[in-house]
mmCIF file of C-alpha atoms and ligand atoms in Angstrom:
data_model
loop_
_atom_site.group_PDB
_atom_site.id
_atom_site.type_symbol
_atom_site.label_atom_id
_atom_site.label_comp_id
_atom_site.label_asym_id
_atom_site.label_seq_id
_atom_site.Cartn_x
_atom_site.Cartn_y
_atom_site.Cartn_z
ATOM 1 C CA MET A 1 -77.665 28.887 -81.258
ATOM 2 C CA LYS A 2 -75.622 31.546 -81.837
ATOM 3 C CA ASP A 3 -74.324 32.733 -85.359
ATOM 4 C CA ARG A 4 -71.097 33.846 -84.171
ATOM 5 C CA THR A 5 -68.096 32.051 -82.915
ATOM 6 C CA LEU A 6 -65.768 33.299 -80.063
ATOM 7 C CA LEU A 7 -63.031 35.399 -81.717
ATOM 8 C CA MET A 8 -59.919 34.542 -80.055
ATOM 9 C CA ILE A 9 -57.098 35.526 -82.395
ATOM 10 C CA PRO A 10 -54.497 38.180 -81.352
ATOM 11 C CA GLY A 11 -56.173 41.082 -82.797
ATOM 12 C CA PRO A 12 -58.874 41.761 -83.695
ATOM 13 C CA ILE A 13 -60.667 40.716 -80.426
ATOM 14 C CA GLU A 14 -64.000 40.810 -79.041
ATOM 15 C CA PHE A 15 -64.972 44.137 -77.331
ATOM 16 C CA GLU A 16 -67.269 45.363 -75.128
ATOM 17 C CA PRO A 17 -70.938 46.258 -75.472
ATOM 18 C CA ALA A 18 -70.279 49.705 -74.281
ATOM 19 C CA VAL A 19 -67.430 50.589 -76.642
ATOM 20 C CA LEU A 20 -69.595 49.151 -79.984
ATOM 21 C CA ALA A 21 -72.208 51.418 -78.835
ATOM 22 C CA ALA A 22 -69.864 54.432 -78.679
ATOM 23 C CA LEU A 23 -68.663 53.342 -82.041
ATOM 24 C CA GLY A 24 -72.186 53.120 -83.139
ATOM 25 C CA ALA A 25 -73.610 56.415 -81.823
ATOM 26 C CA PRO A 26 -74.408 59.554 -84.415
ATOM 27 C CA THR A 27 -71.204 61.424 -85.333
ATOM 28 C CA THR A 28 -70.686 64.761 -83.788
ATOM 29 C CA SER A 29 -68.859 67.566 -85.734
ATOM 30 C CA HIS A 30 -64.929 67.101 -84.453
ATOM 31 C CA VAL A 31 -65.232 70.480 -82.803
ATOM 32 C CA ALA A 32 -68.363 69.948 -81.066
ATOM 33 C CA PRO A 33 -68.040 70.334 -77.095
ATOM 34 C CA ASP A 34 -68.895 66.697 -76.403
ATOM 35 C CA PHE A 35 -65.939 65.624 -78.675
ATOM 36 C CA ILE A 36 -63.778 67.581 -77.624
ATOM 37 C CA GLU A 37 -64.135 67.078 -74.431
ATOM 38 C CA ALA A 38 -63.757 63.026 -75.505
ATOM 39 C CA PHE A 39 -61.012 63.605 -76.757
ATOM 40 C CA GLY A 40 -59.002 65.362 -74.259
ATOM 41 C CA GLN A 41 -60.078 63.051 -71.940
ATOM 42 C CA ALA A 42 -58.970 59.719 -74.040
ATOM 43 C CA LEU A 43 -55.561 61.667 -74.012
ATOM 44 C CA GLU A 44 -55.019 62.052 -70.485
ATOM 45 C CA LYS A 45 -56.309 58.425 -70.130
ATOM 46 C CA THR A 46 -53.893 57.176 -72.709
ATOM 47 C CA ARG A 47 -51.107 58.915 -70.757
ATOM 48 C CA LYS A 48 -52.429 56.905 -67.516
ATOM 49 C CA VAL A 49 -52.448 53.403 -69.423
ATOM 50 C CA PHE A 50 -49.147 53.901 -70.572
ATOM 51 C CA LEU A 51 -48.103 54.676 -67.345
ATOM 52 C CA SER A 52 -46.012 57.832 -68.351
ATOM 53 C CA ASP A 53 -45.724 60.846 -66.023
ATOM 54 C CA ASP A 54 -44.707 63.214 -68.676
ATOM 55 C CA GLY A 55 -45.014 61.711 -72.361
ATOM 56 C CA GLN A 56 -47.088 63.472 -75.212
ATOM 57 C CA PRO A 57 -49.596 61.453 -76.409
ATOM 58 C CA PHE A 58 -50.782 61.210 -80.077
ATOM 59 C CA VAL A 59 -53.918 59.285 -81.317
ATOM 60 C CA LEU A 60 -54.065 59.004 -84.908
ATOM 61 C CA ALA A 61 -56.516 57.420 -87.322
ATOM 62 C CA GLY A 62 -54.709 54.422 -88.430
ATOM 63 C CA SER A 63 -53.161 51.049 -87.631
ATOM 64 C CA GLY A 64 -50.712 49.664 -85.624
ATOM 65 C CA THR A 65 -48.087 49.937 -88.360
ATOM 66 C CA LEU A 66 -49.106 53.860 -88.746
ATOM 67 C CA ALA A 67 -48.082 54.113 -85.077
ATOM 68 C CA MET A 68 -44.609 52.185 -85.848
ATOM 69 C CA ASP A 69 -43.825 54.621 -89.130
ATOM 70 C CA THR A 70 -45.028 57.753 -87.126
ATOM 71 C CA ALA A 71 -42.373 56.827 -84.189
ATOM 72 C CA VAL A 72 -39.147 56.180 -86.733
ATOM 73 C CA ALA A 73 -40.251 58.909 -88.906
ATOM 74 C CA ASN A 74 -40.109 61.433 -85.801
ATOM 75 C CA LEU A 75 -36.995 60.443 -84.554
ATOM 76 C CA ILE A 76 -34.785 58.906 -87.127
ATOM 77 C CA GLU A 77 -32.488 61.339 -89.811
ATOM 78 C CA PRO A 78 -31.038 59.855 -92.624
ATOM 79 C CA GLY A 79 -27.318 58.132 -91.446
ATOM 80 C CA ASP A 80 -28.699 57.441 -88.001
ATOM 81 C CA LYS A 81 -28.040 54.425 -86.384
ATOM 82 C CA ALA A 82 -30.503 52.082 -84.644
ATOM 83 C CA LEU A 83 -30.621 48.761 -82.434
ATOM 84 C CA VAL A 84 -33.136 46.038 -83.543
ATOM 85 C CA VAL A 85 -34.039 43.596 -80.901
ATOM 86 C CA ASN A 86 -35.289 40.865 -82.802
ATOM 87 C CA THR A 87 -38.104 38.504 -81.696
ATOM 88 C CA GLY A 88 -39.798 38.020 -84.792
ATOM 89 C CA PHE A 89 -41.523 39.589 -87.947
ATOM 90 C CA PHE A 90 -42.561 42.944 -86.427
ATOM 91 C CA SER A 91 -38.877 43.236 -85.518
ATOM 92 C CA ASP A 92 -38.310 42.676 -89.336
ATOM 93 C CA ARG A 93 -41.114 45.388 -90.052
ATOM 94 C CA MET A 94 -39.466 47.434 -87.599
ATOM 95 C CA ALA A 95 -36.100 47.142 -89.424
ATOM 96 C CA LEU A 96 -38.009 47.783 -92.594
ATOM 97 C CA ILE A 97 -39.327 51.106 -91.580
ATOM 98 C CA LEU A 98 -36.263 52.401 -89.957
ATOM 99 C CA GLU A 99 -34.562 51.516 -93.332
ATOM 100 C CA ARG A 100 -36.930 53.555 -95.278
ATOM 101 C CA TYR A 101 -36.367 56.511 -92.897
ATOM 102 C CA GLY A 102 -32.527 56.278 -93.948
ATOM 103 C CA ALA A 103 -31.418 54.475 -90.906
ATOM 104 C CA GLN A 104 -28.276 51.759 -90.487
ATOM 105 C CA VAL A 105 -29.939 49.238 -88.993
ATOM 106 C CA THR A 106 -28.045 46.374 -86.662
ATOM 107 C CA HIS A 107 -29.801 43.267 -85.771
ATOM 108 C CA VAL A 108 -29.536 41.287 -82.569
ATOM 109 C CA LYS A 109 -31.555 38.464 -83.188
ATOM 110 C CA ALA A 110 -32.176 34.847 -81.364
ATOM 111 C CA PRO A 111 -33.103 31.661 -83.312
ATOM 112 C CA VAL A 112 -37.100 31.578 -83.875
ATOM 113 C CA GLY A 113 -38.834 31.528 -80.792
ATOM 114 C CA GLY A 114 -35.922 32.386 -78.934
ATOM 115 C CA ARG A 115 -34.967 36.227 -77.640
ATOM 116 C CA PRO A 116 -31.420 37.895 -77.485
ATOM 117 C CA THR A 117 -29.809 37.947 -73.985
ATOM 118 C CA ILE A 118 -29.235 40.881 -72.147
ATOM 119 C CA GLU A 119 -25.502 40.209 -72.743
ATOM 120 C CA GLU A 120 -25.933 40.111 -76.300
ATOM 121 C CA VAL A 121 -27.662 43.426 -76.511
ATOM 122 C CA ALA A 122 -25.354 45.160 -74.201
ATOM 123 C CA ALA A 123 -22.384 43.843 -76.207
ATOM 124 C CA ALA A 124 -23.788 45.254 -79.344
ATOM 125 C CA LEU A 125 -24.550 48.488 -77.592
ATOM 126 C CA LYS A 126 -20.960 48.746 -76.484
ATOM 127 C CA LYS A 127 -20.222 48.376 -80.222
ATOM 128 C CA ASP A 128 -21.429 51.125 -81.830
ATOM 129 C CA ARG A 129 -23.394 54.294 -81.090
ATOM 130 C CA PHE A 130 -26.965 54.117 -81.608
ATOM 131 C CA LYS A 131 -29.556 56.889 -81.539
ATOM 132 C CA VAL A 132 -32.310 54.476 -81.030
ATOM 133 C CA MET A 133 -32.692 50.864 -79.887
ATOM 134 C CA THR A 134 -36.189 49.200 -80.899
ATOM 135 C CA ILE A 135 -37.991 46.164 -79.088
ATOM 136 C CA THR A 136 -40.869 43.986 -79.873
ATOM 137 C CA HIS A 137 -42.891 44.254 -76.402
ATOM 138 C CA VAL A 138 -44.596 40.858 -77.721
ATOM 139 C CA ASP A 139 -43.919 39.880 -81.242
ATOM 140 C CA THR A 140 -46.649 38.587 -82.387
ATOM 141 C CA SER A 141 -45.580 36.255 -84.764
ATOM 142 C CA THR A 142 -43.893 34.044 -82.275
ATOM 143 C CA ALA A 143 -45.697 34.951 -78.809
ATOM 144 C CA VAL A 144 -42.327 35.837 -77.512
ATOM 145 C CA ILE A 145 -42.208 38.412 -74.688
ATOM 146 C CA ALA A 146 -39.326 40.798 -74.397
ATOM 147 C CA ASP A 147 -37.952 41.970 -71.390
ATOM 148 C CA VAL A 148 -38.741 45.366 -72.039
ATOM 149 C CA LYS A 149 -37.921 46.877 -68.124
ATOM 150 C CA ALA A 150 -34.328 45.521 -68.488
ATOM 151 C CA LEU A 151 -33.690 46.643 -72.069
ATOM 152 C CA ALA A 152 -35.227 50.084 -71.725
ATOM 153 C CA GLN A 153 -32.231 50.792 -68.706
ATOM 154 C CA LEU A 154 -29.658 49.441 -71.080
ATOM 155 C CA ALA A 155 -30.584 51.554 -73.879
ATOM 156 C CA GLN A 156 -30.512 54.323 -71.411
ATOM 157 C CA GLN A 157 -27.112 53.404 -69.953
ATOM 158 C CA TYR A 158 -25.689 53.683 -73.481
ATOM 159 C CA GLY A 159 -27.315 56.928 -74.525
ATOM 160 C CA ALA A 160 -29.704 55.573 -77.050
ATOM 161 C CA LEU A 161 -33.830 56.186 -77.181
ATOM 162 C CA SER A 162 -35.738 53.036 -76.878
ATOM 163 C CA ILE A 163 -39.143 52.329 -79.138
ATOM 164 C CA VAL A 164 -41.292 49.959 -77.650
ATOM 165 C CA ASP A 165 -43.510 48.075 -80.025
ATOM 166 C CA GLY A 166 -46.370 47.357 -77.635
ATOM 167 C CA VAL A 167 -49.016 46.750 -80.101
ATOM 168 C CA CYS A 168 -50.007 43.191 -78.618
ATOM 169 C CA SER A 169 -48.984 44.459 -75.293
ATOM 170 C CA VAL A 170 -49.997 47.674 -73.925
ATOM 171 C CA ALA A 171 -52.991 47.627 -71.716
ATOM 172 C CA GLY A 172 -52.352 43.404 -71.486
ATOM 173 C CA GLU A 173 -48.652 42.723 -70.401
ATOM 174 C CA GLU A 174 -47.081 44.992 -67.530
ATOM 175 C CA LEU A 175 -45.550 47.732 -69.192
ATOM 176 C CA ARG A 176 -44.279 51.439 -67.042
ATOM 177 C CA MET A 177 -43.080 53.924 -69.429
ATOM 178 C CA SER A 178 -41.678 56.310 -66.832
ATOM 179 C CA GLU A 179 -40.658 53.871 -63.939
ATOM 180 C CA TRP A 180 -38.812 51.981 -66.722
ATOM 181 C CA GLY A 181 -37.394 54.720 -68.760
ATOM 182 C CA VAL A 182 -39.100 53.919 -72.039
ATOM 183 C CA ASP A 183 -38.621 56.640 -74.290
ATOM 184 C CA VAL A 184 -41.484 55.995 -76.672
ATOM 185 C CA ALA A 185 -44.255 53.352 -76.725
ATOM 186 C CA LEU A 186 -46.755 52.811 -78.781
ATOM 187 C CA THR A 187 -49.989 50.547 -79.577
ATOM 188 C CA ALA A 188 -53.085 50.365 -81.804
ATOM 189 C CA SER A 189 -56.666 50.068 -80.806
ATOM 190 C CA GLN A 190 -57.573 46.626 -81.750
ATOM 191 C CA LYS A 191 -56.090 44.570 -79.136
ATOM 192 C CA ALA A 192 -55.609 45.056 -75.330
ATOM 193 C CA ILE A 193 -56.638 48.599 -75.860
ATOM 194 C CA SER A 194 -59.956 46.761 -76.540
ATOM 195 C CA VAL A 195 -61.198 49.165 -79.582
ATOM 196 C CA PRO A 196 -62.270 48.217 -83.236
ATOM 197 C CA PRO A 197 -59.167 48.734 -85.279
ATOM 198 C CA GLY A 198 -58.484 52.156 -86.675
ATOM 199 C CA LEU A 199 -56.336 54.192 -84.177
ATOM 200 C CA ALA A 200 -52.727 54.154 -83.503
ATOM 201 C CA LEU A 201 -51.401 55.463 -80.495
ATOM 202 C CA VAL A 202 -48.082 56.852 -79.929
ATOM 203 C CA VAL A 203 -46.638 58.033 -76.325
ATOM 204 C CA ALA A 204 -43.261 59.566 -76.589
ATOM 205 C CA GLY A 205 -41.011 60.674 -73.320
ATOM 206 C CA PRO A 206 -39.760 63.649 -72.940
ATOM 207 C CA ARG A 207 -36.151 62.316 -74.579
ATOM 208 C CA ALA A 208 -37.921 61.709 -77.662
ATOM 209 C CA MET A 209 -39.478 65.018 -78.222
ATOM 210 C CA GLN A 210 -36.379 66.846 -77.014
ATOM 211 C CA SER A 211 -34.546 64.592 -79.757
ATOM 212 C CA PHE A 212 -37.404 65.295 -82.220
ATOM 213 C CA LYS A 213 -37.315 69.027 -81.495
ATOM 214 C CA ALA A 214 -33.510 69.218 -82.080
ATOM 215 C CA ARG A 215 -33.889 67.667 -85.783
ATOM 216 C CA LYS A 216 -31.471 69.189 -88.687
ATOM 217 C CA THR A 217 -33.691 67.398 -91.504
ATOM 218 C CA PRO A 218 -37.678 67.723 -92.261
ATOM 219 C CA VAL A 219 -39.638 64.563 -91.165
ATOM 220 C CA MET A 220 -40.062 62.590 -94.639
ATOM 221 C CA SER A 221 -43.600 61.964 -93.857
ATOM 222 C CA TYR A 222 -46.111 64.479 -93.878
ATOM 223 C CA TYR A 223 -49.165 62.637 -92.386
ATOM 224 C CA SER A 224 -46.465 61.577 -89.703
ATOM 225 C CA ASP A 225 -44.712 64.575 -88.531
ATOM 226 C CA TRP A 226 -45.103 65.451 -85.175
ATOM 227 C CA ALA A 227 -45.004 69.163 -85.817
ATOM 228 C CA ASN A 228 -48.511 69.027 -87.548
ATOM 229 C CA TRP A 229 -49.845 66.765 -84.846
ATOM 230 C CA LEU A 230 -48.348 68.393 -81.519
ATOM 231 C CA PRO A 231 -50.249 71.645 -81.664
ATOM 232 C CA ILE A 232 -53.495 69.537 -82.343
ATOM 233 C CA MET A 233 -53.304 67.410 -79.479
ATOM 234 C CA GLU A 234 -52.060 70.054 -77.127
ATOM 235 C CA ALA A 235 -55.012 71.889 -78.188
ATOM 236 C CA TYR A 236 -57.766 68.661 -77.596
ATOM 237 C CA GLU A 237 -55.982 68.067 -74.132
ATOM 238 C CA SER A 238 -56.616 71.803 -73.202
ATOM 239 C CA ARG A 239 -60.125 71.391 -74.060
ATOM 240 C CA LYS A 240 -59.539 73.678 -77.488
ATOM 241 C CA PRO A 241 -61.208 72.660 -80.716
ATOM 242 C CA SER A 242 -58.025 72.277 -83.749
ATOM 243 C CA TYR A 243 -57.736 70.730 -87.035
ATOM 244 C CA PHE A 244 -54.656 68.968 -89.171
ATOM 245 C CA GLY A 245 -56.439 66.221 -90.577
ATOM 246 C CA THR A 246 -60.025 65.372 -89.435
ATOM 247 C CA PRO A 247 -59.772 62.581 -86.453
ATOM 248 C CA ALA A 248 -61.708 59.021 -86.466
ATOM 249 C CA VAL A 249 -64.603 60.577 -84.118
ATOM 250 C CA ASN A 250 -66.524 57.891 -83.495
ATOM 251 C CA LEU A 251 -63.460 55.494 -82.681
ATOM 252 C CA VAL A 252 -61.919 58.330 -80.261
ATOM 253 C CA PHE A 253 -65.527 58.311 -78.264
ATOM 254 C CA ALA A 254 -65.318 54.434 -78.362
ATOM 255 C CA LEU A 255 -61.594 54.960 -77.118
ATOM 256 C CA ASN A 256 -62.566 57.179 -74.396
ATOM 257 C CA VAL A 257 -65.032 54.587 -73.140
ATOM 258 C CA SER A 258 -62.587 51.446 -73.139
ATOM 259 C CA LEU A 259 -59.739 53.574 -71.836
ATOM 260 C CA ASP A 260 -62.006 54.335 -68.710
ATOM 261 C CA GLN A 261 -63.094 50.563 -68.210
ATOM 262 C CA ILE A 262 -59.530 49.663 -68.139
ATOM 263 C CA LEU A 263 -58.412 52.806 -65.558
ATOM 264 C CA LYS A 264 -61.570 51.078 -63.655
ATOM 265 C CA GLU A 265 -60.443 47.686 -63.727
ATOM 266 C CA GLY A 266 -56.801 49.104 -62.481
ATOM 267 C CA LEU A 267 -53.498 48.057 -64.295
ATOM 268 C CA ASP A 268 -52.151 46.082 -61.913
ATOM 269 C CA ALA A 269 -55.237 44.002 -61.576
ATOM 270 C CA ARG A 270 -55.588 43.734 -65.479
ATOM 271 C CA PHE A 271 -51.827 42.901 -66.012
ATOM 272 C CA LYS A 272 -52.614 40.134 -63.398
ATOM 273 C CA ARG A 273 -55.648 38.907 -65.424
ATOM 274 C CA HIS A 274 -53.467 38.851 -68.454
ATOM 275 C CA ARG A 275 -50.673 36.783 -66.615
ATOM 276 C CA ALA A 276 -53.408 34.354 -65.459
ATOM 277 C CA LEU A 277 -54.851 34.088 -68.727
ATOM 278 C CA GLY A 278 -51.452 33.359 -70.095
ATOM 279 C CA ALA A 279 -50.735 30.484 -67.439
ATOM 280 C CA ALA A 280 -53.909 28.870 -67.547
ATOM 281 C CA VAL A 281 -53.311 28.745 -71.817
ATOM 282 C CA GLN A 282 -49.460 27.554 -71.119
ATOM 283 C CA ALA A 283 -50.667 24.886 -68.802
ATOM 284 C CA ALA A 284 -53.478 23.299 -70.748
ATOM 285 C CA LEU A 285 -51.110 23.171 -73.568
ATOM 286 C CA LYS A 286 -48.562 21.715 -71.562
ATOM 287 C CA SER A 287 -51.229 19.213 -70.607
ATOM 288 C CA LEU A 288 -52.336 18.301 -74.032
ATOM 289 C CA GLU A 289 -48.431 17.733 -74.842
ATOM 290 C CA LEU A 290 -48.694 20.686 -77.623
ATOM 291 C CA ASP A 291 -45.292 21.914 -78.305
ATOM 292 C CA GLN A 292 -45.118 25.795 -78.776
ATOM 293 C CA VAL A 293 -42.774 28.272 -80.741
ATOM 294 C CA PRO A 294 -41.194 30.042 -77.502
ATOM 295 C CA THR A 295 -38.489 28.037 -76.808
ATOM 296 C CA ARG A 296 -38.474 28.804 -72.960
ATOM 297 C CA ALA A 297 -41.620 29.144 -70.720
ATOM 298 C CA GLU A 298 -40.184 32.492 -69.449
ATOM 299 C CA PHE A 299 -40.376 33.619 -73.304
ATOM 300 C CA ALA A 300 -43.739 33.032 -73.887
ATOM 301 C CA ALA A 301 -46.006 36.087 -73.628
ATOM 302 C CA HIS A 302 -49.409 36.624 -71.682
ATOM 303 C CA THR A 303 -51.504 38.113 -74.111
ATOM 304 C CA LEU A 304 -51.434 35.496 -76.574
ATOM 305 C CA SER A 305 -49.700 31.428 -77.174
ATOM 306 C CA ALA A 306 -48.285 29.974 -80.238
ATOM 307 C CA PRO A 307 -48.847 25.932 -79.993
ATOM 308 C CA ARG A 308 -47.287 24.007 -82.506
ATOM 309 C CA TYR A 309 -49.693 21.664 -84.592
ATOM 310 C CA PRO A 310 -49.089 18.181 -83.309
ATOM 311 C CA GLN A 311 -46.965 15.390 -85.832
ATOM 312 C CA GLY A 312 -49.230 14.800 -88.955
ATOM 313 C CA ILE A 313 -52.300 17.373 -88.026
ATOM 314 C CA THR A 314 -51.910 20.311 -90.357
ATOM 315 C CA GLN A 315 -53.869 23.888 -89.978
ATOM 316 C CA ALA A 316 -56.158 22.773 -92.453
ATOM 317 C CA ASP A 317 -57.110 19.885 -90.346
ATOM 318 C CA LEU A 318 -57.295 21.274 -86.890
ATOM 319 C CA LEU A 319 -58.545 25.339 -87.479
ATOM 320 C CA PRO A 320 -61.662 24.550 -89.316
ATOM 321 C CA LYS A 321 -62.870 22.091 -86.636
ATOM 322 C CA VAL A 322 -61.788 24.226 -83.478
ATOM 323 C CA GLN A 323 -64.176 27.198 -85.532
ATOM 324 C CA LYS A 324 -67.078 24.285 -85.885
ATOM 325 C CA ALA A 325 -66.922 23.882 -82.571
ATOM 326 C CA GLY A 326 -67.247 27.324 -81.657
ATOM 327 C CA VAL A 327 -64.087 29.520 -81.637
ATOM 328 C CA THR A 328 -61.834 31.115 -84.308
ATOM 329 C CA LEU A 329 -58.202 30.828 -84.111
ATOM 330 C CA ALA A 330 -55.550 32.239 -85.663
ATOM 331 C CA GLY A 331 -52.934 30.610 -88.645
ATOM 332 C CA GLY A 332 -49.251 30.705 -87.954
ATOM 333 C CA LEU A 333 -47.368 34.026 -89.245
ATOM 334 C CA HIS A 334 -43.591 34.150 -89.198
ATOM 335 C CA PRO A 335 -42.757 33.299 -92.775
ATOM 336 C CA ALA A 336 -39.823 30.349 -91.669
ATOM 337 C CA ILE A 337 -42.700 28.354 -89.545
ATOM 338 C CA LYS A 338 -45.992 29.708 -90.785
ATOM 339 C CA ALA A 339 -47.655 26.015 -91.468
ATOM 340 C CA GLU A 340 -46.052 24.561 -88.388
ATOM 341 C CA TYR A 341 -48.248 26.467 -85.409
ATOM 342 C CA PHE A 342 -51.070 28.540 -84.671
ATOM 343 C CA ARG A 343 -52.146 31.447 -82.445
ATOM 344 C CA ILE A 344 -54.512 31.988 -79.763
ATOM 345 C CA GLY A 345 -55.084 35.381 -78.544
ATOM 346 C CA HIS A 346 -56.431 36.056 -74.787
ATOM 347 C CA MET A 347 -56.142 39.868 -74.025
ATOM 348 C CA GLY A 348 -58.818 42.617 -73.485
ATOM 349 C CA PRO A 349 -61.813 41.679 -72.174
ATOM 350 C CA THR A 350 -61.203 38.009 -72.158
ATOM 351 C CA ASN A 351 -61.758 36.087 -69.529
ATOM 352 C CA SER A 352 -60.999 32.851 -67.505
ATOM 353 C CA GLY A 353 -64.603 31.617 -69.445
ATOM 354 C CA ASP A 354 -63.511 32.460 -72.799
ATOM 355 C CA VAL A 355 -59.998 30.732 -72.045
ATOM 356 C CA LEU A 356 -61.991 27.187 -71.179
ATOM 357 C CA ALA A 357 -64.484 27.752 -74.200
ATOM 358 C CA THR A 358 -61.401 27.860 -76.294
ATOM 359 C CA ILE A 359 -59.310 24.769 -75.039
ATOM 360 C CA GLY A 360 -62.290 22.948 -74.783
ATOM 361 C CA ALA A 361 -62.951 23.970 -78.574
ATOM 362 C CA ILE A 362 -59.085 22.783 -79.355
ATOM 363 C CA GLU A 363 -59.766 19.391 -77.474
ATOM 364 C CA THR A 364 -63.052 18.603 -79.801
ATOM 365 C CA ALA A 365 -61.030 19.122 -82.764
ATOM 366 C CA LEU A 366 -57.946 17.281 -81.440
ATOM 367 C CA GLN A 367 -60.245 14.381 -80.654
ATOM 368 C CA GLN A 368 -61.334 14.707 -84.486
ATOM 369 C CA CYS A 369 -57.728 14.362 -85.871
ATOM 370 C CA ASN A 370 -57.701 11.339 -83.516
ATOM 371 C CA TYR A 371 -55.022 12.792 -81.348
ATOM 372 C CA ALA A 372 -54.444 10.931 -78.643
ATOM 373 C CA PHE A 373 -54.676 12.607 -75.182
ATOM 374 C CA THR A 374 -57.165 12.479 -72.095
ATOM 375 C CA SER A 375 -60.313 14.378 -72.525
ATOM 376 C CA GLY A 376 -60.792 17.053 -70.350
ATOM 377 C CA ALA A 377 -57.227 17.530 -69.165
ATOM 378 C CA GLY A 378 -56.087 20.908 -70.984
ATOM 379 C CA VAL A 379 -59.605 22.263 -69.489
ATOM 380 C CA ALA A 380 -58.902 20.799 -66.226
ATOM 381 C CA ALA A 381 -55.245 22.129 -66.110
ATOM 382 C CA ALA A 382 -56.120 25.841 -67.572
ATOM 383 C CA GLN A 383 -58.645 26.199 -64.829
ATOM 384 C CA THR A 384 -56.535 24.963 -61.824
ATOM 385 C CA ALA A 385 -53.592 27.516 -62.953
ATOM 386 C CA TYR A 386 -56.075 30.371 -63.652
ATOM 387 C CA GLN A 387 -57.053 30.098 -59.626
ATOM 388 C CA GLU A 388 -53.520 29.619 -58.885
ATOM 389 C CA THR A 389 -52.175 32.482 -60.509
ATOM 390 C CA ILE A 390 -55.027 35.097 -59.619
ATOM 391 C CA LEU A 391 -54.445 33.767 -55.882
ATOM 392 C CA ARG A 392 -50.513 34.221 -56.308
ATOM 393 C CA PHE A 393 -50.562 37.481 -57.288
ATOM 394 C CA LEU A 394 -53.506 38.920 -55.054
HETATM 395 N N1 PMP B 401 -46.859 44.984 -84.023
HETATM 396 C C1 PMP B 401 -46.866 44.122 -83.822
HETATM 397 C C2 PMP B 401 -46.579 43.238 -82.690
HETATM 398 C C3 PMP B 401 -48.307 43.467 -84.079
HETATM 399 O O1 PMP B 401 -49.028 42.776 -83.201
HETATM 400 C C4 PMP B 401 -48.903 44.039 -85.002
HETATM 401 C C5 PMP B 401 -50.193 43.442 -85.513
HETATM 402 N N2 PMP B 401 -50.432 42.388 -85.719
HETATM 403 C C6 PMP B 401 -47.959 45.268 -85.633
HETATM 404 C C7 PMP B 401 -46.870 45.657 -85.059
HETATM 405 C C8 PMP B 401 -48.903 46.161 -86.807
HETATM 406 O O2 PMP B 401 -50.203 46.614 -86.888
HETATM 407 P P1 PMP B 401 -50.988 46.757 -87.753
HETATM 408 O O3 PMP B 401 -51.404 45.385 -88.266
HETATM 409 O O4 PMP B 401 -52.232 47.230 -86.817
HETATM 410 O O5 PMP B 401 -50.783 47.596 -88.537
#
């Protein structure tokens, strides 16, 4: 019997063997020719995965929070105004980072599980002049997806730089930096990028780089300062060694392998697969009559789902039983509703078989909790929805 469970949390996820093999290979010097080549390639591929024609990629050792911190530290000067399109815990975190660097923050917020309408965001943009507008593409605390395409267009219309927290979206949800006019997009390695935790990825478009270069005050974080990192990224991309802080050599090798796999699958195929995985889980939860945190179907992300526990069943009742049935899931995160729901991650290399196994384990646990439902209904609904979505989007 396997002594491990299927890891279906919203990051870290299960990783591909080739990625883990790269991570476990003997470490080379950060100025060795094979590392220079791998880092140079990884930067080029990062730009492609973000669907950016002309953005500047920064790949730094750190987590997603460092990616958020870096974007804000380099673009905000004390007194700048920022609009936060708030869909949950990670939008709140972005606001805290903005405030830490001296921004005056305005929120456009919806009740938990909702998202502000485009009209509400437009009204806020009309009222004041904002230097940046931040969007959490998928807020991992609510599983709510934002309409980045429409919001980024709006930011552009009102002269604000758009910063997209894509930690739970990049390489899973459709995100087209150049086509949609997104100024900065960022992510971390451990989610749909499919590399163990430890890398922060930021791509800054031309307007963001211009804004950075026009700063009147120094960047208040020494480590994050693009003035320190830009020459390094440019050097590696032109296949020259350079040093500011030691790069996470093994993680960068692993990133290069994973980005290859992502580009080989093709971004359109990958977005479609994630839509199908999301549709499968949504259909299963509906057939099991489990409510969800996103208050409308079109608000639900495709990279994770957030079902509510049925009446009378708690996290302590359900999740250990799911674990015993072979699948690890995550508890709630949003402070206002933490105990009321759980989270299922379905991104990166996850396939339909993983989703069926997960729904099967949830059914087993629900049965053990004496929850009334038709056994197998969730699995059947997931299977049908996956097939229908894959065919529909072909
Ligand atoms: N933003 C979002 C949307 C996230 O899901 C996360 C992590 N769950 C973060 C930011 C922070 O990333 P990290 O935990 O890697 O610092």
